């Protein structure tokens, strides 16, 4: 007879959210989660705050209340939020050329490329043309210089939309640095994370390294990228091999230099609780009266940032994508329900960080075992569906 060992789950759920706790437990029991956290903030109240499992499998270190986790491309939602703050203050205009703020960017025929095009992956700058190493990406100013010097992609597959793992973050970071004078990580810490008490950082602070969960690759994760990481196609190589966003050796994600560097589009760390608080503020700001004082960003700006700007299939990876005008990723199709017009950005391997305006809620799931996109990974989806069921209005 097999004995089922219940995973030890920490935290709390508000009355009515018990089913969410059960789904979180099932993720650890049945769906190959190693360590994870899940949080929901509604109307400013933390109604779900759960964590459990292992933060570090080799050492047996448990996932604690303040464990930090990398969210990979979920970082892009944090990148655009920082830039939106400058836009809200009138210091950046999204439809102005990047070169207005960063003159060197105009090189190689890029004088007309706008900030909005960069945010929405429509600028035809999905990758670097000059070969770089995994070490090179730790230097955001070098990466910005290389982007400034290169031309846009002429390959017709880059028309419409072409997602890239790194370049959007480096361009935005340089715009912030040119406009404000501070590097992106310090700007975000001073203007957003600090004032709002968020445990979210562009790269872990050295003193916090002991809190960072150790990321590992789960079943099928690297295999899903084999075609991109081994392709001889020049465009694919520029976007997905220069350098690889997920190197074969997962040990790179435990390297202190990688964890503490500013790699804007992939290297944000935080707690689910703080990501949910951030997106909860954005959800409230998205539905407040336009004349009310926002928590973070104005209703006027968020209306524009959430309005679908591009709806296309990326011709390189075959994935349909919808981005709002401010760079937030949207559902491919709006749908009924509390999460039907969610915005935010997902992360490679399974993380989900979203604002739900209809429910005035922020939702965050973070985990340290990366699993292939698709039917093998039901972790985030099961949690999101369970929360949506709680928040859905009763049928009468």
mmCIF file of C-alpha atoms in Angstrom:
data_model
loop_
_atom_site.group_PDB
_atom_site.id
_atom_site.type_symbol
_atom_site.label_atom_id
_atom_site.label_comp_id
_atom_site.label_asym_id
_atom_site.label_seq_id
_atom_site.Cartn_x
_atom_site.Cartn_y
_atom_site.Cartn_z
ATOM 1 C CA UNK A 1 0.000 0.000 0.000
ATOM 2 C CA UNK A 2 1.396 3.401 -1.010
ATOM 3 C CA UNK A 3 1.374 6.155 1.579
ATOM 4 C CA UNK A 4 0.746 9.630 0.212
ATOM 5 C CA UNK A 5 2.823 12.200 2.056
ATOM 6 C CA UNK A 6 1.148 15.573 2.196
ATOM 7 C CA UNK A 7 3.562 18.417 1.400
ATOM 8 C CA UNK A 8 4.086 20.971 4.124
ATOM 9 C CA UNK A 9 2.363 24.174 3.025
ATOM 10 C CA UNK A 10 2.966 27.457 4.824
ATOM 11 C CA UNK A 11 1.019 30.711 4.813
ATOM 12 C CA UNK A 12 -2.674 31.452 4.777
ATOM 13 C CA UNK A 13 -5.757 31.846 2.614
ATOM 14 C CA UNK A 14 -8.749 34.034 3.408
ATOM 15 C CA UNK A 15 -12.120 32.318 3.920
ATOM 16 C CA UNK A 16 -13.478 31.133 0.594
ATOM 17 C CA UNK A 17 -10.035 30.512 -0.940
ATOM 18 C CA UNK A 18 -9.499 27.024 0.510
ATOM 19 C CA UNK A 19 -9.614 25.432 -2.948
ATOM 20 C CA UNK A 20 -6.613 27.544 -3.949
ATOM 21 C CA UNK A 21 -4.586 26.042 -1.108
ATOM 22 C CA UNK A 22 -5.560 22.555 -2.280
ATOM 23 C CA UNK A 23 -4.382 23.295 -5.850
ATOM 24 C CA UNK A 24 -1.097 24.641 -4.516
ATOM 25 C CA UNK A 25 -0.662 21.427 -2.532
ATOM 26 C CA UNK A 26 -1.482 19.332 -5.622
ATOM 27 C CA UNK A 27 1.216 21.144 -7.563
ATOM 28 C CA UNK A 28 3.791 19.939 -5.045
ATOM 29 C CA UNK A 29 2.247 16.458 -4.748
ATOM 30 C CA UNK A 30 1.361 15.633 -8.322
ATOM 31 C CA UNK A 31 2.589 18.238 -10.808
ATOM 32 C CA UNK A 32 6.335 18.150 -10.285
ATOM 33 C CA UNK A 33 6.727 21.406 -8.372
ATOM 34 C CA UNK A 34 9.896 21.506 -6.295
ATOM 35 C CA UNK A 35 9.513 24.780 -4.407
ATOM 36 C CA UNK A 36 7.030 27.553 -5.070
ATOM 37 C CA UNK A 37 4.997 30.464 -3.766
ATOM 38 C CA UNK A 38 1.601 31.831 -4.766
ATOM 39 C CA UNK A 39 -0.072 35.064 -3.727
ATOM 40 C CA UNK A 40 -3.221 37.028 -4.504
ATOM 41 C CA UNK A 41 -3.842 40.629 -3.476
ATOM 42 C CA UNK A 42 -7.394 41.921 -3.893
ATOM 43 C CA UNK A 43 -8.402 45.510 -3.140
ATOM 44 C CA UNK A 44 -5.053 45.867 -1.410
ATOM 45 C CA UNK A 45 -5.631 42.892 0.898
ATOM 46 C CA UNK A 46 -3.401 39.810 0.816
ATOM 47 C CA UNK A 47 -6.043 37.074 0.502
ATOM 48 C CA UNK A 48 -3.717 34.236 -0.555
ATOM 49 C CA UNK A 49 -0.123 33.900 0.647
ATOM 50 C CA UNK A 50 1.273 30.377 0.259
ATOM 51 C CA UNK A 51 4.712 28.838 0.008
ATOM 52 C CA UNK A 52 6.214 25.379 0.313
ATOM 53 C CA UNK A 53 8.695 22.807 -0.942
ATOM 54 C CA UNK A 54 12.426 23.185 -1.372
ATOM 55 C CA UNK A 55 14.275 26.354 -2.303
ATOM 56 C CA UNK A 56 17.485 24.374 -2.886
ATOM 57 C CA UNK A 57 17.274 20.665 -3.676
ATOM 58 C CA UNK A 58 21.000 19.815 -3.256
ATOM 59 C CA UNK A 59 21.146 21.276 0.244
ATOM 60 C CA UNK A 60 17.564 20.599 1.315
ATOM 61 C CA UNK A 61 16.996 24.282 2.140
ATOM 62 C CA UNK A 62 13.249 24.833 2.499
ATOM 63 C CA UNK A 63 11.275 27.542 0.770
ATOM 64 C CA UNK A 64 10.746 30.261 3.375
ATOM 65 C CA UNK A 65 8.372 33.200 3.662
ATOM 66 C CA UNK A 66 11.012 35.572 2.233
ATOM 67 C CA UNK A 67 12.564 33.293 -0.419
ATOM 68 C CA UNK A 68 13.343 35.174 -3.634
ATOM 69 C CA UNK A 69 12.862 33.637 -7.071
ATOM 70 C CA UNK A 70 14.014 34.628 -10.548
ATOM 71 C CA UNK A 71 11.054 35.150 -12.879
ATOM 72 C CA UNK A 72 12.996 35.164 -16.170
ATOM 73 C CA UNK A 73 10.870 36.870 -18.861
ATOM 74 C CA UNK A 74 8.336 37.855 -16.233
ATOM 75 C CA UNK A 75 10.966 40.542 -15.682
ATOM 76 C CA UNK A 76 9.712 42.287 -18.818
ATOM 77 C CA UNK A 77 6.528 43.284 -17.009
ATOM 78 C CA UNK A 78 8.655 44.967 -14.353
ATOM 79 C CA UNK A 79 10.840 46.628 -17.009
ATOM 80 C CA UNK A 80 7.859 48.254 -18.712
ATOM 81 C CA UNK A 81 6.310 49.310 -15.397
ATOM 82 C CA UNK A 82 9.451 51.271 -14.587
ATOM 83 C CA UNK A 83 9.373 53.009 -17.960
ATOM 84 C CA UNK A 84 5.643 53.691 -17.632
ATOM 85 C CA UNK A 85 6.384 55.699 -14.498
ATOM 86 C CA UNK A 86 8.667 57.998 -16.504
ATOM 87 C CA UNK A 87 6.009 58.218 -19.216
ATOM 88 C CA UNK A 88 3.368 59.131 -16.643
ATOM 89 C CA UNK A 89 5.601 61.948 -15.434
ATOM 90 C CA UNK A 90 5.958 63.278 -18.975
ATOM 91 C CA UNK A 91 9.671 62.486 -19.143
ATOM 92 C CA UNK A 92 9.289 59.881 -21.897
ATOM 93 C CA UNK A 93 6.763 59.802 -24.747
ATOM 94 C CA UNK A 94 6.055 56.356 -26.131
ATOM 95 C CA UNK A 95 5.553 57.453 -29.726
ATOM 96 C CA UNK A 96 8.761 59.465 -29.864
ATOM 97 C CA UNK A 97 11.944 58.004 -31.372
ATOM 98 C CA UNK A 98 14.284 56.252 -28.961
ATOM 99 C CA UNK A 99 17.016 58.490 -30.389
ATOM 100 C CA UNK A 100 15.329 61.540 -28.829
ATOM 101 C CA UNK A 101 16.501 60.247 -25.459
ATOM 102 C CA UNK A 102 19.543 58.263 -26.602
ATOM 103 C CA UNK A 103 21.064 59.952 -29.676
ATOM 104 C CA UNK A 104 23.549 57.170 -30.459
ATOM 105 C CA UNK A 105 20.645 54.798 -31.037
ATOM 106 C CA UNK A 106 19.960 56.547 -34.364
ATOM 107 C CA UNK A 107 22.981 54.842 -35.934
ATOM 108 C CA UNK A 108 22.538 52.353 -38.790
ATOM 109 C CA UNK A 109 19.175 53.715 -39.905
ATOM 110 C CA UNK A 110 17.305 53.453 -36.591
ATOM 111 C CA UNK A 111 16.474 57.156 -36.169
ATOM 112 C CA UNK A 112 12.720 56.583 -36.556
ATOM 113 C CA UNK A 113 12.356 53.561 -34.226
ATOM 114 C CA UNK A 114 9.980 54.541 -31.428
ATOM 115 C CA UNK A 115 9.916 53.672 -27.749
ATOM 116 C CA UNK A 116 6.548 51.949 -28.240
ATOM 117 C CA UNK A 117 7.945 49.734 -30.979
ATOM 118 C CA UNK A 118 10.714 48.591 -28.653
ATOM 119 C CA UNK A 119 8.253 47.832 -25.838
ATOM 120 C CA UNK A 120 5.966 45.797 -28.099
ATOM 121 C CA UNK A 121 8.633 43.800 -29.979
ATOM 122 C CA UNK A 122 7.753 45.505 -33.265
ATOM 123 C CA UNK A 123 11.070 47.363 -33.653
ATOM 124 C CA UNK A 124 12.771 44.532 -35.600
ATOM 125 C CA UNK A 125 15.505 44.346 -32.949
ATOM 126 C CA UNK A 126 14.960 40.892 -31.438
ATOM 127 C CA UNK A 127 18.626 39.952 -31.043
ATOM 128 C CA UNK A 128 22.236 41.058 -31.271
ATOM 129 C CA UNK A 129 24.202 40.912 -34.498
ATOM 130 C CA UNK A 130 27.640 40.910 -32.913
ATOM 131 C CA UNK A 131 28.495 37.611 -31.134
ATOM 132 C CA UNK A 132 28.438 37.883 -27.346
ATOM 133 C CA UNK A 133 29.088 35.501 -24.457
ATOM 134 C CA UNK A 134 27.197 34.648 -21.299
ATOM 135 C CA UNK A 135 29.674 36.877 -19.424
ATOM 136 C CA UNK A 136 29.066 39.835 -21.750
ATOM 137 C CA UNK A 137 25.390 40.075 -20.814
ATOM 138 C CA UNK A 138 26.339 41.138 -17.291
ATOM 139 C CA UNK A 139 27.314 44.566 -18.689
ATOM 140 C CA UNK A 140 24.125 46.451 -19.706
ATOM 141 C CA UNK A 141 25.977 49.490 -21.009
ATOM 142 C CA UNK A 142 28.083 47.344 -23.344
ATOM 143 C CA UNK A 143 24.951 45.633 -24.592
ATOM 144 C CA UNK A 144 23.294 49.022 -25.169
ATOM 145 C CA UNK A 145 26.318 50.162 -27.180
ATOM 146 C CA UNK A 146 26.149 47.081 -29.405
ATOM 147 C CA UNK A 147 22.433 47.590 -30.029
ATOM 148 C CA UNK A 148 23.000 51.268 -30.875
ATOM 149 C CA UNK A 149 25.578 50.318 -33.469
ATOM 150 C CA UNK A 150 23.558 47.657 -35.283
ATOM 151 C CA UNK A 151 20.869 47.902 -37.933
ATOM 152 C CA UNK A 152 17.364 46.504 -37.673
ATOM 153 C CA UNK A 153 16.577 43.040 -38.994
ATOM 154 C CA UNK A 154 15.855 43.000 -42.730
ATOM 155 C CA UNK A 155 14.589 39.400 -42.687
ATOM 156 C CA UNK A 156 10.869 39.601 -43.577
ATOM 157 C CA UNK A 157 10.040 37.186 -40.762
ATOM 158 C CA UNK A 158 10.810 40.009 -38.320
ATOM 159 C CA UNK A 159 7.931 42.109 -39.663
ATOM 160 C CA UNK A 160 4.887 42.519 -37.440
ATOM 161 C CA UNK A 161 6.285 41.116 -34.221
ATOM 162 C CA UNK A 162 9.413 39.271 -33.227
ATOM 163 C CA UNK A 163 10.011 38.468 -29.596
ATOM 164 C CA UNK A 164 13.543 38.388 -28.222
ATOM 165 C CA UNK A 165 14.743 37.294 -24.790
ATOM 166 C CA UNK A 166 17.150 40.145 -24.033
ATOM 167 C CA UNK A 167 17.181 43.265 -26.193
ATOM 168 C CA UNK A 168 14.002 45.023 -25.058
ATOM 169 C CA UNK A 169 15.334 45.175 -21.508
ATOM 170 C CA UNK A 170 18.701 46.623 -22.485
ATOM 171 C CA UNK A 171 17.102 49.332 -24.627
ATOM 172 C CA UNK A 172 14.651 50.352 -21.897
ATOM 173 C CA UNK A 173 17.419 50.350 -19.283
ATOM 174 C CA UNK A 174 19.461 52.725 -21.409
ATOM 175 C CA UNK A 175 16.493 55.022 -21.992
ATOM 176 C CA UNK A 176 15.912 55.196 -18.231
ATOM 177 C CA UNK A 177 19.584 55.885 -17.605
ATOM 178 C CA UNK A 178 19.715 58.652 -20.226
ATOM 179 C CA UNK A 179 16.496 60.326 -19.062
ATOM 180 C CA UNK A 180 16.788 59.960 -15.300
ATOM 181 C CA UNK A 181 20.523 59.537 -14.711
ATOM 182 C CA UNK A 182 20.108 56.450 -12.546
ATOM 183 C CA UNK A 183 20.559 52.850 -13.734
ATOM 184 C CA UNK A 184 17.311 50.936 -14.046
ATOM 185 C CA UNK A 185 17.836 48.855 -10.917
ATOM 186 C CA UNK A 186 18.378 51.916 -8.729
ATOM 187 C CA UNK A 187 15.529 53.851 -10.361
ATOM 188 C CA UNK A 188 13.126 50.987 -9.685
ATOM 189 C CA UNK A 189 14.357 50.560 -6.109
ATOM 190 C CA UNK A 190 14.095 54.271 -5.334
ATOM 191 C CA UNK A 191 10.839 55.073 -7.110
ATOM 192 C CA UNK A 192 8.734 51.894 -6.950
ATOM 193 C CA UNK A 193 10.024 49.066 -4.749
ATOM 194 C CA UNK A 194 11.205 51.206 -1.848
ATOM 195 C CA UNK A 195 8.211 53.543 -1.477
ATOM 196 C CA UNK A 196 5.753 50.645 -1.757
ATOM 197 C CA UNK A 197 7.650 48.156 0.403
ATOM 198 C CA UNK A 198 8.139 45.621 -2.405
ATOM 199 C CA UNK A 199 10.721 42.850 -2.120
ATOM 200 C CA UNK A 200 11.404 42.979 -5.873
ATOM 201 C CA UNK A 201 14.821 43.684 -7.391
ATOM 202 C CA UNK A 202 16.596 43.881 -10.751
ATOM 203 C CA UNK A 203 19.229 41.342 -9.751
ATOM 204 C CA UNK A 204 19.548 40.147 -6.180
ATOM 205 C CA UNK A 205 21.398 42.369 -3.747
ATOM 206 C CA UNK A 206 24.589 40.594 -2.576
ATOM 207 C CA UNK A 207 23.308 40.548 1.008
ATOM 208 C CA UNK A 208 20.191 38.674 -0.202
ATOM 209 C CA UNK A 209 21.884 35.843 -2.093
ATOM 210 C CA UNK A 210 21.149 33.401 0.719
ATOM 211 C CA UNK A 211 17.431 34.018 0.140
ATOM 212 C CA UNK A 212 17.418 33.212 -3.592
ATOM 213 C CA UNK A 213 15.958 29.837 -4.577
ATOM 214 C CA UNK A 214 18.143 27.582 -6.703
ATOM 215 C CA UNK A 215 16.590 27.199 -10.153
ATOM 216 C CA UNK A 216 16.662 23.821 -11.879
ATOM 217 C CA UNK A 217 15.463 22.502 -15.230
ATOM 218 C CA UNK A 218 12.553 20.052 -15.049
ATOM 219 C CA UNK A 219 11.266 17.489 -17.501
ATOM 220 C CA UNK A 220 11.287 18.533 -21.110
ATOM 221 C CA UNK A 221 12.337 22.081 -20.373
ATOM 222 C CA UNK A 222 15.553 22.297 -22.403
ATOM 223 C CA UNK A 223 14.281 19.851 -25.028
ATOM 224 C CA UNK A 224 11.578 22.331 -26.118
ATOM 225 C CA UNK A 225 14.330 24.740 -27.207
ATOM 226 C CA UNK A 226 16.491 22.209 -29.089
ATOM 227 C CA UNK A 227 15.394 23.405 -32.522
ATOM 228 C CA UNK A 228 16.158 27.027 -31.655
ATOM 229 C CA UNK A 229 19.416 26.367 -29.799
ATOM 230 C CA UNK A 230 20.890 24.142 -32.550
ATOM 231 C CA UNK A 231 19.496 25.849 -35.658
ATOM 232 C CA UNK A 232 21.816 27.018 -38.422
ATOM 233 C CA UNK A 233 19.318 29.672 -39.535
ATOM 234 C CA UNK A 234 21.098 33.056 -39.149
ATOM 235 C CA UNK A 235 18.089 34.894 -37.702
ATOM 236 C CA UNK A 236 17.356 32.126 -35.199
ATOM 237 C CA UNK A 237 20.984 32.115 -34.142
ATOM 238 C CA UNK A 238 20.991 35.879 -33.553
ATOM 239 C CA UNK A 239 17.816 35.778 -31.465
ATOM 240 C CA UNK A 240 18.065 32.474 -29.563
ATOM 241 C CA UNK A 241 21.774 31.570 -29.499
ATOM 242 C CA UNK A 242 23.499 34.922 -28.928
ATOM 243 C CA UNK A 243 23.635 33.980 -26.134
ATOM 244 C CA UNK A 244 21.220 31.200 -25.218
ATOM 245 C CA UNK A 245 18.709 32.468 -22.643
ATOM 246 C CA UNK A 246 18.781 29.046 -20.961
ATOM 247 C CA UNK A 247 22.316 27.601 -21.131
ATOM 248 C CA UNK A 248 22.611 23.793 -20.860
ATOM 249 C CA UNK A 249 24.288 24.049 -17.444
ATOM 250 C CA UNK A 250 21.588 25.091 -14.981
ATOM 251 C CA UNK A 251 24.345 25.924 -12.496
ATOM 252 C CA UNK A 252 24.574 29.385 -14.085
ATOM 253 C CA UNK A 253 21.422 30.307 -12.155
ATOM 254 C CA UNK A 254 23.289 29.739 -8.890
ATOM 255 C CA UNK A 255 26.282 31.856 -9.961
ATOM 256 C CA UNK A 256 26.438 34.977 -7.757
ATOM 257 C CA UNK A 257 27.514 37.148 -10.676
ATOM 258 C CA UNK A 258 24.530 36.065 -12.775
ATOM 259 C CA UNK A 259 22.137 36.511 -9.855
ATOM 260 C CA UNK A 260 23.338 40.003 -8.917
ATOM 261 C CA UNK A 261 23.870 41.510 -12.372
ATOM 262 C CA UNK A 262 21.484 43.865 -14.129
ATOM 263 C CA UNK A 263 20.124 41.798 -17.030
ATOM 264 C CA UNK A 264 16.812 43.655 -17.190
ATOM 265 C CA UNK A 265 14.627 41.414 -19.351
ATOM 266 C CA UNK A 266 15.346 38.149 -17.497
ATOM 267 C CA UNK A 267 16.874 38.798 -14.083
ATOM 268 C CA UNK A 268 14.239 40.236 -11.742
ATOM 269 C CA UNK A 269 13.933 38.438 -8.398
ATOM 270 C CA UNK A 270 11.215 38.795 -5.806
ATOM 271 C CA UNK A 271 8.599 37.122 -3.657
ATOM 272 C CA UNK A 272 5.176 36.145 -5.004
ATOM 273 C CA UNK A 273 3.693 38.351 -2.280
ATOM 274 C CA UNK A 274 5.446 41.439 -3.619
ATOM 275 C CA UNK A 275 4.756 40.687 -7.279
ATOM 276 C CA UNK A 276 1.073 40.278 -6.393
ATOM 277 C CA UNK A 277 1.123 43.588 -4.508
ATOM 278 C CA UNK A 278 2.692 45.350 -7.491
ATOM 279 C CA UNK A 279 0.177 43.965 -9.971
ATOM 280 C CA UNK A 280 -2.623 44.526 -7.457
ATOM 281 C CA UNK A 281 -1.777 48.236 -7.445
ATOM 282 C CA UNK A 282 -1.795 48.288 -11.239
ATOM 283 C CA UNK A 283 -5.159 46.496 -11.326
ATOM 284 C CA UNK A 284 -6.671 49.105 -9.019
ATOM 285 C CA UNK A 285 -5.121 51.965 -10.976
ATOM 286 C CA UNK A 286 -6.522 50.496 -14.200
ATOM 287 C CA UNK A 287 -10.138 50.841 -13.019
ATOM 288 C CA UNK A 288 -10.077 53.929 -10.811
ATOM 289 C CA UNK A 289 -11.674 57.240 -11.792
ATOM 290 C CA UNK A 290 -9.296 59.016 -14.185
ATOM 291 C CA UNK A 291 -9.249 62.044 -11.860
ATOM 292 C CA UNK A 292 -8.267 60.020 -8.781
ATOM 293 C CA UNK A 293 -4.682 59.945 -7.537
ATOM 294 C CA UNK A 294 -3.160 56.597 -8.544
ATOM 295 C CA UNK A 295 -1.192 54.234 -6.357
ATOM 296 C CA UNK A 296 1.425 53.870 -9.084
ATOM 297 C CA UNK A 297 0.299 54.711 -12.652
ATOM 298 C CA UNK A 298 -2.527 56.911 -13.921
ATOM 299 C CA UNK A 299 -5.702 55.516 -15.437
ATOM 300 C CA UNK A 300 -4.986 57.515 -18.606
ATOM 301 C CA UNK A 301 -1.603 55.874 -19.044
ATOM 302 C CA UNK A 302 -2.819 52.369 -18.211
ATOM 303 C CA UNK A 303 -5.712 52.641 -20.659
ATOM 304 C CA UNK A 304 -3.114 53.189 -23.378
ATOM 305 C CA UNK A 305 -0.649 50.629 -22.015
ATOM 306 C CA UNK A 306 -3.345 47.907 -21.937
ATOM 307 C CA UNK A 307 -4.948 48.700 -25.281
ATOM 308 C CA UNK A 308 -3.942 45.961 -27.772
ATOM 309 C CA UNK A 309 -1.257 47.394 -30.027
ATOM 310 C CA UNK A 310 -0.036 44.315 -31.888
ATOM 311 C CA UNK A 311 -1.733 40.953 -32.372
ATOM 312 C CA UNK A 312 0.423 38.685 -34.504
ATOM 313 C CA UNK A 313 2.111 35.301 -34.556
ATOM 314 C CA UNK A 314 5.873 35.423 -34.105
ATOM 315 C CA UNK A 315 7.110 33.897 -37.375
ATOM 316 C CA UNK A 316 10.252 32.467 -35.806
ATOM 317 C CA UNK A 317 8.773 30.592 -32.852
ATOM 318 C CA UNK A 318 5.193 30.191 -34.106
ATOM 319 C CA UNK A 319 3.561 31.635 -30.987
ATOM 320 C CA UNK A 320 0.585 34.032 -31.250
ATOM 321 C CA UNK A 321 1.202 37.142 -29.158
ATOM 322 C CA UNK A 322 -0.732 40.226 -28.120
ATOM 323 C CA UNK A 323 0.995 43.212 -26.528
ATOM 324 C CA UNK A 324 -0.600 46.343 -25.193
ATOM 325 C CA UNK A 325 0.755 49.718 -26.215
ATOM 326 C CA UNK A 326 2.893 49.954 -23.076
ATOM 327 C CA UNK A 327 4.539 46.562 -23.465
ATOM 328 C CA UNK A 328 2.357 44.466 -21.150
ATOM 329 C CA UNK A 329 1.508 41.053 -22.518
ATOM 330 C CA UNK A 330 -2.228 40.458 -22.907
ATOM 331 C CA UNK A 331 -4.383 37.395 -23.435
ATOM 332 C CA UNK A 332 -4.564 36.354 -27.079
ATOM 333 C CA UNK A 333 -8.322 36.855 -26.773
ATOM 334 C CA UNK A 334 -10.237 38.621 -24.002
ATOM 335 C CA UNK A 335 -12.730 36.329 -22.287
ATOM 336 C CA UNK A 336 -15.449 36.478 -19.655
ATOM 337 C CA UNK A 337 -14.483 36.148 -16.032
ATOM 338 C CA UNK A 338 -12.381 37.994 -13.467
ATOM 339 C CA UNK A 339 -9.102 37.253 -15.281
ATOM 340 C CA UNK A 340 -10.422 37.835 -18.800
ATOM 341 C CA UNK A 341 -8.532 41.079 -19.451
ATOM 342 C CA UNK A 342 -5.425 40.284 -17.425
ATOM 343 C CA UNK A 343 -2.138 41.992 -18.224
ATOM 344 C CA UNK A 344 1.440 41.420 -17.070
ATOM 345 C CA UNK A 345 4.076 39.024 -18.378
ATOM 346 C CA UNK A 346 4.718 35.311 -18.036
ATOM 347 C CA UNK A 347 8.156 33.817 -17.502
ATOM 348 C CA UNK A 348 9.985 30.880 -19.055
ATOM 349 C CA UNK A 349 9.469 27.648 -17.149
ATOM 350 C CA UNK A 350 6.053 28.444 -15.732
ATOM 351 C CA UNK A 351 5.874 31.618 -13.646
ATOM 352 C CA UNK A 352 2.851 33.930 -13.969
ATOM 353 C CA UNK A 353 2.501 37.519 -12.767
ATOM 354 C CA UNK A 354 -0.704 39.316 -13.691
ATOM 355 C CA UNK A 355 -3.000 42.241 -12.943
ATOM 356 C CA UNK A 356 -6.737 41.436 -13.080
ATOM 357 C CA UNK A 357 -8.584 44.764 -13.426
ATOM 358 C CA UNK A 358 -12.072 43.230 -13.328
ATOM 359 C CA UNK A 359 -11.322 41.700 -9.926
ATOM 360 C CA UNK A 360 -9.076 44.569 -8.723
ATOM 361 C CA UNK A 361 -6.487 41.879 -8.010
ATOM 362 C CA UNK A 362 -2.842 41.032 -8.499
ATOM 363 C CA UNK A 363 -1.794 37.388 -8.884
ATOM 364 C CA UNK A 364 1.678 35.856 -8.752
ATOM 365 C CA UNK A 365 3.002 32.316 -9.018
ATOM 366 C CA UNK A 366 6.773 31.755 -8.838
ATOM 367 C CA UNK A 367 8.672 28.461 -8.731
ATOM 368 C CA UNK A 368 12.215 27.126 -9.061
ATOM 369 C CA UNK A 369 11.667 24.073 -11.280
ATOM 370 C CA UNK A 370 11.254 25.086 -14.917
ATOM 371 C CA UNK A 371 8.979 22.843 -16.996
ATOM 372 C CA UNK A 372 8.233 22.837 -20.722
ATOM 373 C CA UNK A 373 5.485 25.123 -21.950
ATOM 374 C CA UNK A 374 2.309 23.253 -22.775
ATOM 375 C CA UNK A 375 0.188 20.393 -21.422
ATOM 376 C CA UNK A 376 2.967 19.044 -19.177
ATOM 377 C CA UNK A 377 2.819 22.156 -16.986
ATOM 378 C CA UNK A 378 -0.533 22.629 -15.266
ATOM 379 C CA UNK A 379 0.811 24.442 -12.228
ATOM 380 C CA UNK A 380 0.082 28.120 -12.884
ATOM 381 C CA UNK A 381 -3.084 27.369 -14.845
ATOM 382 C CA UNK A 382 -4.605 25.313 -12.033
ATOM 383 C CA UNK A 383 -3.972 28.077 -9.519
ATOM 384 C CA UNK A 384 -5.316 30.816 -11.780
ATOM 385 C CA UNK A 385 -8.472 28.848 -12.514
ATOM 386 C CA UNK A 386 -9.060 28.196 -8.814
ATOM 387 C CA UNK A 387 -8.739 31.901 -7.981
ATOM 388 C CA UNK A 388 -10.968 32.888 -10.900
ATOM 389 C CA UNK A 389 -13.616 30.470 -9.650
ATOM 390 C CA UNK A 390 -13.573 32.148 -6.244
ATOM 391 C CA UNK A 391 -13.806 35.640 -7.710
ATOM 392 C CA UNK A 392 -16.373 34.891 -10.419
ATOM 393 C CA UNK A 393 -19.803 36.414 -9.659
ATOM 394 C CA UNK A 394 -22.423 33.833 -8.714
ATOM 395 C CA UNK A 395 -24.756 32.735 -11.496
ATOM 396 C CA UNK A 396 -28.317 33.632 -10.834
#
